[in-house]
Short mmCIF file of N, CA and C in Angstrom, two decimals:
data_model
loop_
_atom_site.label_atom_id
_atom_site.label_comp_id
_atom_site.label_asym_id
_atom_site.label_seq_id
_atom_site.Cartn_x
_atom_site.Cartn_y
_atom_site.Cartn_z
N GLN A 37 -2.68 18.98 0.23
CA GLN A 37 -2.93 17.58 0.43
C GLN A 37 -3.99 16.81 -0.43
N VAL A 38 -3.52 15.77 -0.92
CA VAL A 38 -4.63 15.06 -1.92
C VAL A 38 -5.62 14.35 -0.95
N GLN A 39 -6.90 14.44 -1.13
CA GLN A 39 -7.71 13.52 -0.80
C GLN A 39 -8.59 12.72 -1.79
N LEU A 40 -8.97 11.67 -1.41
CA LEU A 40 -9.67 10.72 -2.24
C LEU A 40 -10.79 10.03 -1.34
N VAL A 41 -11.96 10.14 -1.84
CA VAL A 41 -13.10 9.51 -1.17
C VAL A 41 -13.96 8.86 -2.19
N GLU A 42 -13.96 7.48 -1.72
CA GLU A 42 -14.90 6.59 -2.38
C GLU A 42 -16.30 6.45 -1.97
N SER A 43 -17.33 6.16 -2.86
CA SER A 43 -18.46 5.99 -2.48
C SER A 43 -19.21 4.79 -3.61
N GLY A 44 -20.41 4.22 -3.11
CA GLY A 44 -21.12 3.58 -4.29
C GLY A 44 -21.14 2.15 -3.96
N GLY A 45 -20.37 1.65 -2.94
CA GLY A 45 -20.38 0.40 -2.46
C GLY A 45 -21.90 0.11 -1.84
N GLY A 46 -22.02 -1.44 -1.66
CA GLY A 46 -23.07 -1.79 -1.12
C GLY A 46 -23.37 -3.54 -1.27
N LEU A 47 -24.50 -3.82 -0.90
CA LEU A 47 -24.72 -5.37 -1.11
C LEU A 47 -25.52 -5.46 -2.44
N VAL A 48 -25.23 -6.56 -3.16
CA VAL A 48 -25.72 -6.67 -4.61
C VAL A 48 -25.81 -8.36 -4.65
N GLN A 49 -26.77 -8.82 -5.55
CA GLN A 49 -26.75 -10.19 -5.94
C GLN A 49 -25.82 -10.52 -7.03
N ALA A 50 -25.43 -11.76 -6.91
CA ALA A 50 -24.64 -12.36 -8.10
C ALA A 50 -25.19 -11.71 -9.34
N GLY A 51 -24.50 -11.43 -10.41
CA GLY A 51 -25.11 -11.09 -11.70
C GLY A 51 -25.43 -9.64 -11.73
N GLY A 52 -25.54 -8.81 -10.63
CA GLY A 52 -25.89 -7.47 -10.60
C GLY A 52 -24.67 -6.53 -10.92
N SER A 53 -25.13 -5.22 -10.84
CA SER A 53 -24.27 -4.39 -11.22
C SER A 53 -23.94 -3.10 -9.78
N LEU A 54 -22.92 -2.70 -9.89
CA LEU A 54 -22.74 -1.34 -8.98
C LEU A 54 -21.66 -0.59 -9.81
N ARG A 55 -21.96 0.79 -9.47
CA ARG A 55 -20.98 1.92 -9.95
C ARG A 55 -20.15 2.50 -8.66
N LEU A 56 -18.84 2.38 -8.67
CA LEU A 56 -18.22 3.04 -7.48
C LEU A 56 -17.73 4.36 -8.12
N SER A 57 -17.54 5.17 -7.29
CA SER A 57 -17.03 6.73 -7.39
C SER A 57 -15.83 7.02 -6.51
N CYS A 58 -14.93 7.77 -6.97
CA CYS A 58 -13.75 8.21 -6.30
C CYS A 58 -13.72 9.71 -6.57
N ALA A 59 -13.95 10.53 -5.74
CA ALA A 59 -13.83 11.93 -5.74
C ALA A 59 -12.57 12.45 -5.16
N ALA A 60 -11.71 13.20 -5.99
CA ALA A 60 -10.40 13.57 -5.72
C ALA A 60 -10.43 15.09 -5.55
N SER A 61 -9.43 15.51 -4.77
CA SER A 61 -9.15 16.89 -4.34
C SER A 61 -7.84 16.95 -4.05
N GLY A 62 -7.32 18.34 -4.17
CA GLY A 62 -5.95 18.64 -3.71
C GLY A 62 -4.53 18.70 -4.75
N ARG A 63 -4.94 18.18 -6.18
CA ARG A 63 -3.90 18.50 -7.13
C ARG A 63 -4.64 18.45 -8.51
N THR A 64 -3.88 18.69 -9.44
CA THR A 64 -4.71 18.92 -11.08
C THR A 64 -4.93 17.36 -11.37
N PHE A 65 -6.13 17.03 -11.14
CA PHE A 65 -6.61 15.50 -11.50
C PHE A 65 -6.13 15.03 -12.68
N GLY A 66 -6.36 15.83 -13.86
CA GLY A 66 -6.03 15.08 -15.25
C GLY A 66 -4.63 14.89 -15.35
N ASN A 67 -3.70 15.27 -14.34
CA ASN A 67 -2.30 15.27 -14.44
C ASN A 67 -1.82 13.62 -14.10
N TYR A 68 -2.83 12.95 -13.39
CA TYR A 68 -2.20 11.75 -12.77
C TYR A 68 -3.19 10.53 -12.97
N GLY A 69 -2.26 9.49 -13.27
CA GLY A 69 -3.03 8.34 -13.23
C GLY A 69 -3.86 7.90 -12.12
N MET A 70 -4.69 7.02 -12.25
CA MET A 70 -5.44 6.53 -10.92
C MET A 70 -5.72 5.04 -11.12
N GLY A 71 -5.70 4.29 -9.84
CA GLY A 71 -6.29 2.90 -9.97
C GLY A 71 -7.19 2.71 -8.89
N TRP A 72 -7.66 1.32 -9.18
CA TRP A 72 -8.65 0.77 -8.23
C TRP A 72 -7.88 -0.56 -7.79
N PHE A 73 -8.14 -0.82 -6.61
CA PHE A 73 -7.69 -2.03 -6.02
C PHE A 73 -8.64 -2.50 -5.07
N ARG A 74 -8.53 -3.89 -4.59
CA ARG A 74 -9.60 -4.49 -3.78
C ARG A 74 -8.79 -5.27 -2.75
N GLN A 75 -9.48 -5.57 -1.51
CA GLN A 75 -8.84 -6.60 -0.60
C GLN A 75 -10.16 -7.15 0.06
N GLY A 76 -10.14 -8.53 -0.16
CA GLY A 76 -11.10 -9.24 0.25
C GLY A 76 -10.62 -9.89 1.78
N PRO A 77 -11.66 -10.49 2.36
CA PRO A 77 -11.09 -10.82 3.68
C PRO A 77 -10.17 -12.10 3.65
N GLY A 78 -8.82 -11.77 4.47
CA GLY A 78 -8.03 -12.60 4.35
C GLY A 78 -7.11 -12.80 3.45
N LYS A 79 -7.31 -11.58 2.38
CA LYS A 79 -6.38 -11.80 1.16
C LYS A 79 -5.63 -10.44 1.06
N GLU A 80 -4.61 -10.49 0.31
CA GLU A 80 -3.82 -9.38 0.07
C GLU A 80 -4.40 -8.37 -0.78
N ARG A 81 -4.04 -7.31 -1.02
CA ARG A 81 -4.52 -6.08 -1.84
C ARG A 81 -4.20 -6.59 -3.27
N GLU A 82 -5.35 -6.37 -4.14
CA GLU A 82 -5.19 -7.08 -5.45
C GLU A 82 -5.50 -5.78 -6.53
N PHE A 83 -4.83 -5.70 -7.65
CA PHE A 83 -4.80 -4.81 -8.41
C PHE A 83 -6.27 -4.90 -9.11
N VAL A 84 -7.04 -4.22 -9.77
CA VAL A 84 -8.29 -4.30 -10.39
C VAL A 84 -8.28 -3.77 -11.64
N GLY A 85 -7.69 -2.40 -12.01
CA GLY A 85 -7.61 -1.52 -12.88
C GLY A 85 -6.89 -0.46 -12.74
N ARG A 86 -6.67 0.36 -13.87
CA ARG A 86 -5.98 1.65 -13.88
C ARG A 86 -6.33 2.52 -14.98
N ILE A 87 -6.31 3.81 -15.05
CA ILE A 87 -6.49 4.72 -16.16
C ILE A 87 -5.51 5.88 -16.04
N SER A 88 -5.29 6.19 -17.38
CA SER A 88 -4.29 7.09 -17.41
C SER A 88 -4.86 8.60 -17.08
N GLY A 89 -4.06 9.67 -16.99
CA GLY A 89 -4.58 11.16 -16.65
C GLY A 89 -5.75 11.51 -17.48
N SER A 90 -5.56 11.53 -18.76
CA SER A 90 -6.61 11.89 -19.81
C SER A 90 -7.72 10.83 -19.98
N GLY A 91 -7.42 9.58 -19.53
CA GLY A 91 -8.37 8.54 -19.65
C GLY A 91 -8.30 7.78 -20.80
N GLU A 92 -7.48 7.86 -21.89
CA GLU A 92 -7.33 7.35 -23.03
C GLU A 92 -6.82 5.89 -22.88
N SER A 93 -6.17 5.73 -21.63
CA SER A 93 -5.54 4.40 -21.42
C SER A 93 -6.19 3.60 -20.44
N THR A 94 -6.67 2.36 -20.37
CA THR A 94 -7.16 1.73 -19.19
C THR A 94 -6.50 0.16 -19.30
N ILE A 95 -6.18 -0.42 -18.19
CA ILE A 95 -5.48 -1.73 -18.13
C ILE A 95 -6.50 -2.26 -17.02
N TYR A 96 -6.73 -3.81 -17.14
CA TYR A 96 -7.53 -4.28 -16.12
C TYR A 96 -6.85 -5.71 -15.87
N ALA A 97 -7.13 -6.15 -14.48
CA ALA A 97 -6.85 -7.36 -14.09
C ALA A 97 -7.70 -8.32 -14.91
N SER A 98 -7.08 -9.47 -15.37
CA SER A 98 -7.79 -10.60 -15.82
C SER A 98 -9.13 -11.07 -15.20
N SER A 99 -9.04 -11.27 -14.08
CA SER A 99 -10.12 -11.50 -13.23
C SER A 99 -11.45 -10.54 -13.47
N VAL A 100 -11.35 -9.46 -13.93
CA VAL A 100 -12.34 -8.40 -14.12
C VAL A 100 -12.64 -7.96 -15.49
N LYS A 101 -11.62 -8.45 -16.48
CA LYS A 101 -11.79 -7.88 -17.64
C LYS A 101 -13.00 -8.23 -18.43
N GLY A 102 -13.65 -7.29 -19.20
CA GLY A 102 -15.00 -7.56 -19.62
C GLY A 102 -16.08 -7.32 -18.68
N ARG A 103 -15.85 -7.37 -17.54
CA ARG A 103 -16.99 -7.09 -16.60
C ARG A 103 -16.89 -5.75 -16.04
N PHE A 104 -15.64 -5.25 -15.75
CA PHE A 104 -15.43 -3.86 -15.09
C PHE A 104 -14.92 -2.76 -16.20
N ALA A 105 -15.25 -1.66 -15.93
CA ALA A 105 -14.94 -0.55 -16.67
C ALA A 105 -14.46 0.60 -15.95
N ILE A 106 -13.47 1.24 -16.05
CA ILE A 106 -12.68 2.32 -15.26
C ILE A 106 -12.95 3.53 -16.55
N SER A 107 -13.45 4.54 -15.65
CA SER A 107 -13.74 5.89 -16.57
C SER A 107 -13.22 7.05 -15.69
N ARG A 108 -13.17 8.33 -16.04
CA ARG A 108 -12.97 9.45 -15.32
C ARG A 108 -13.61 10.63 -16.03
N ASP A 109 -14.00 11.48 -15.15
CA ASP A 109 -14.59 12.75 -15.59
C ASP A 109 -13.47 13.79 -14.89
N ASN A 110 -12.68 14.49 -15.79
CA ASN A 110 -11.65 15.22 -15.16
C ASN A 110 -12.22 16.65 -14.83
N ALA A 111 -13.18 16.77 -15.55
CA ALA A 111 -14.16 18.23 -15.12
C ALA A 111 -14.54 18.23 -13.56
N LYS A 112 -14.97 16.88 -13.18
CA LYS A 112 -15.50 16.81 -11.95
C LYS A 112 -14.69 16.14 -11.03
N ASN A 113 -13.36 15.87 -11.40
CA ASN A 113 -12.27 15.35 -10.41
C ASN A 113 -12.72 14.03 -9.82
N THR A 114 -13.37 13.12 -10.72
CA THR A 114 -13.93 11.96 -10.17
C THR A 114 -13.62 10.77 -11.11
N MET A 115 -13.46 9.57 -10.65
CA MET A 115 -13.02 8.55 -11.18
C MET A 115 -14.07 7.50 -10.88
N TYR A 116 -14.36 6.70 -11.90
CA TYR A 116 -15.70 5.61 -11.70
C TYR A 116 -15.13 4.22 -11.97
N LEU A 117 -15.78 3.36 -11.33
CA LEU A 117 -15.47 1.87 -11.48
C LEU A 117 -17.02 1.28 -11.86
N GLN A 118 -17.48 0.85 -13.08
CA GLN A 118 -18.43 0.22 -13.25
C GLN A 118 -18.27 -1.22 -13.23
N MET A 119 -19.06 -1.83 -12.43
CA MET A 119 -18.96 -3.29 -12.10
C MET A 119 -20.20 -4.08 -12.42
N ASN A 120 -20.18 -4.89 -13.53
CA ASN A 120 -21.32 -5.61 -14.12
C ASN A 120 -20.94 -7.20 -13.83
N SER A 121 -22.11 -7.90 -14.05
CA SER A 121 -21.97 -9.38 -13.90
C SER A 121 -21.19 -9.68 -12.58
N LEU A 122 -21.43 -8.99 -11.37
CA LEU A 122 -20.73 -9.32 -10.33
C LEU A 122 -20.89 -10.64 -9.86
N LYS A 123 -19.88 -11.26 -9.11
CA LYS A 123 -19.46 -12.58 -8.68
C LYS A 123 -19.33 -12.43 -7.31
N PRO A 124 -19.78 -13.46 -6.23
CA PRO A 124 -19.25 -13.63 -4.81
C PRO A 124 -17.91 -13.35 -4.65
N GLU A 125 -17.04 -13.60 -5.62
CA GLU A 125 -15.65 -13.62 -5.34
C GLU A 125 -15.03 -12.22 -5.64
N ASP A 126 -16.03 -11.11 -5.85
CA ASP A 126 -15.87 -9.87 -6.21
C ASP A 126 -15.87 -8.99 -4.68
N THR A 127 -16.50 -9.77 -3.91
CA THR A 127 -16.54 -9.08 -2.55
C THR A 127 -15.27 -8.74 -1.87
N ALA A 128 -15.22 -7.50 -1.51
CA ALA A 128 -13.86 -6.99 -1.05
C ALA A 128 -14.14 -5.46 -0.59
N MET A 129 -13.14 -4.87 0.01
CA MET A 129 -13.17 -3.48 0.21
C MET A 129 -12.27 -3.08 -1.04
N TYR A 130 -13.05 -1.97 -1.69
CA TYR A 130 -12.41 -1.34 -2.93
C TYR A 130 -11.81 0.06 -2.68
N TYR A 131 -10.61 0.15 -2.93
CA TYR A 131 -10.04 1.38 -2.73
C TYR A 131 -9.51 2.12 -4.27
N CYS A 132 -9.72 3.30 -4.06
CA CYS A 132 -9.09 4.19 -5.27
C CYS A 132 -7.82 4.64 -4.77
N ALA A 133 -6.78 4.92 -5.94
CA ALA A 133 -5.36 5.50 -5.56
C ALA A 133 -5.22 6.42 -6.62
N SER A 134 -4.24 7.25 -6.30
CA SER A 134 -3.81 8.16 -7.13
C SER A 134 -2.31 8.07 -7.27
N ALA A 135 -1.76 8.10 -8.62
CA ALA A 135 -0.40 7.73 -8.69
C ALA A 135 0.45 9.05 -8.87
N PRO A 136 1.53 9.09 -8.78
CA PRO A 136 2.50 10.47 -9.00
C PRO A 136 2.62 10.60 -10.33
N GLY A 137 2.57 9.68 -11.30
CA GLY A 137 2.78 9.75 -12.83
C GLY A 137 1.58 9.65 -13.24
N TYR A 138 1.70 9.93 -14.82
CA TYR A 138 0.51 10.17 -15.67
C TYR A 138 -0.30 8.81 -15.86
N PHE A 139 0.54 7.72 -15.82
CA PHE A 139 -0.10 6.36 -16.20
C PHE A 139 -0.79 5.55 -15.23
N GLY A 140 -0.04 5.76 -13.88
CA GLY A 140 -0.37 4.62 -12.91
C GLY A 140 0.45 3.51 -13.14
N SER A 141 -0.16 2.40 -12.11
CA SER A 141 0.59 1.25 -12.16
C SER A 141 -0.27 0.10 -11.72
N SER A 142 0.24 -1.36 -12.05
CA SER A 142 -0.53 -2.34 -11.44
C SER A 142 -0.04 -2.64 -10.17
N SER A 143 1.01 -1.98 -9.46
CA SER A 143 1.59 -2.41 -8.28
C SER A 143 0.86 -1.21 -7.41
N TRP A 144 0.46 -1.75 -6.05
CA TRP A 144 0.05 -0.75 -5.17
C TRP A 144 0.96 0.18 -4.46
N LYS A 145 2.25 -0.48 -4.61
CA LYS A 145 3.40 0.24 -4.20
C LYS A 145 3.55 1.70 -4.94
N GLN A 146 3.23 1.87 -6.18
CA GLN A 146 3.51 2.81 -6.97
C GLN A 146 2.60 3.98 -6.71
N TYR A 147 1.63 3.84 -5.79
CA TYR A 147 0.62 5.02 -5.66
C TYR A 147 0.92 5.68 -4.32
N ASP A 148 0.63 7.07 -4.26
CA ASP A 148 0.77 7.70 -3.10
C ASP A 148 -0.16 8.32 -2.35
N TYR A 149 -1.34 8.11 -2.98
CA TYR A 149 -2.50 8.68 -2.22
C TYR A 149 -3.56 7.54 -2.41
N TRP A 150 -4.41 7.37 -1.09
CA TRP A 150 -5.32 6.15 -1.16
C TRP A 150 -6.57 6.90 -0.43
N GLY A 151 -7.65 6.30 -0.87
CA GLY A 151 -9.18 6.60 -0.23
C GLY A 151 -9.07 5.44 0.91
N GLN A 152 -10.21 5.77 1.51
CA GLN A 152 -10.56 4.89 2.56
C GLN A 152 -11.41 3.61 2.55
N GLY A 153 -11.51 3.48 1.29
CA GLY A 153 -12.37 2.15 0.85
C GLY A 153 -13.70 2.34 0.88
N THR A 154 -14.57 1.59 0.09
CA THR A 154 -15.87 1.39 0.22
C THR A 154 -16.28 -0.26 0.03
N GLN A 155 -17.13 -0.80 0.89
CA GLN A 155 -17.31 -2.08 0.99
C GLN A 155 -18.22 -2.66 -0.26
N VAL A 156 -17.86 -3.70 -1.18
CA VAL A 156 -18.75 -4.40 -1.73
C VAL A 156 -18.80 -5.73 -1.45
N THR A 157 -20.24 -5.94 -1.37
CA THR A 157 -20.53 -7.40 -1.09
C THR A 157 -21.70 -8.10 -2.01
N VAL A 158 -21.18 -9.12 -2.62
CA VAL A 158 -21.87 -9.84 -3.56
C VAL A 158 -22.47 -11.15 -3.02
N SER A 159 -23.62 -11.22 -2.91
CA SER A 159 -24.21 -12.52 -2.41
C SER A 159 -24.51 -13.39 -3.50
N SER A 160 -24.63 -14.76 -3.11
CA SER A 160 -24.94 -15.96 -4.10
C SER A 160 -26.30 -16.24 -4.20
#
């Protein structure tokens, strides 16, 4: 059984930074793409970015490109989301997800395992 556990969320002022972590267990981590999604109050789940199994390929939503960076340490079975220049509109529950394939997807429907989420709140 695959388990994903996010951590690192919290309250930060606009312009600040946070780093989220996603610790995975249950399958060979480096064989699978991973993604980050978020869901704000009253909003639909939104793609943030994804990373391939070995980390050589990343894709970001336009709303976070240039501010957020996804990385992974396959030796530690952990994926990261570095968030800089945070804005109030980044406030959301952030989820990591594991894909059944190597590259992942921008569609949440293409992921088969999810973490429980970690809350990020950005104050103005």
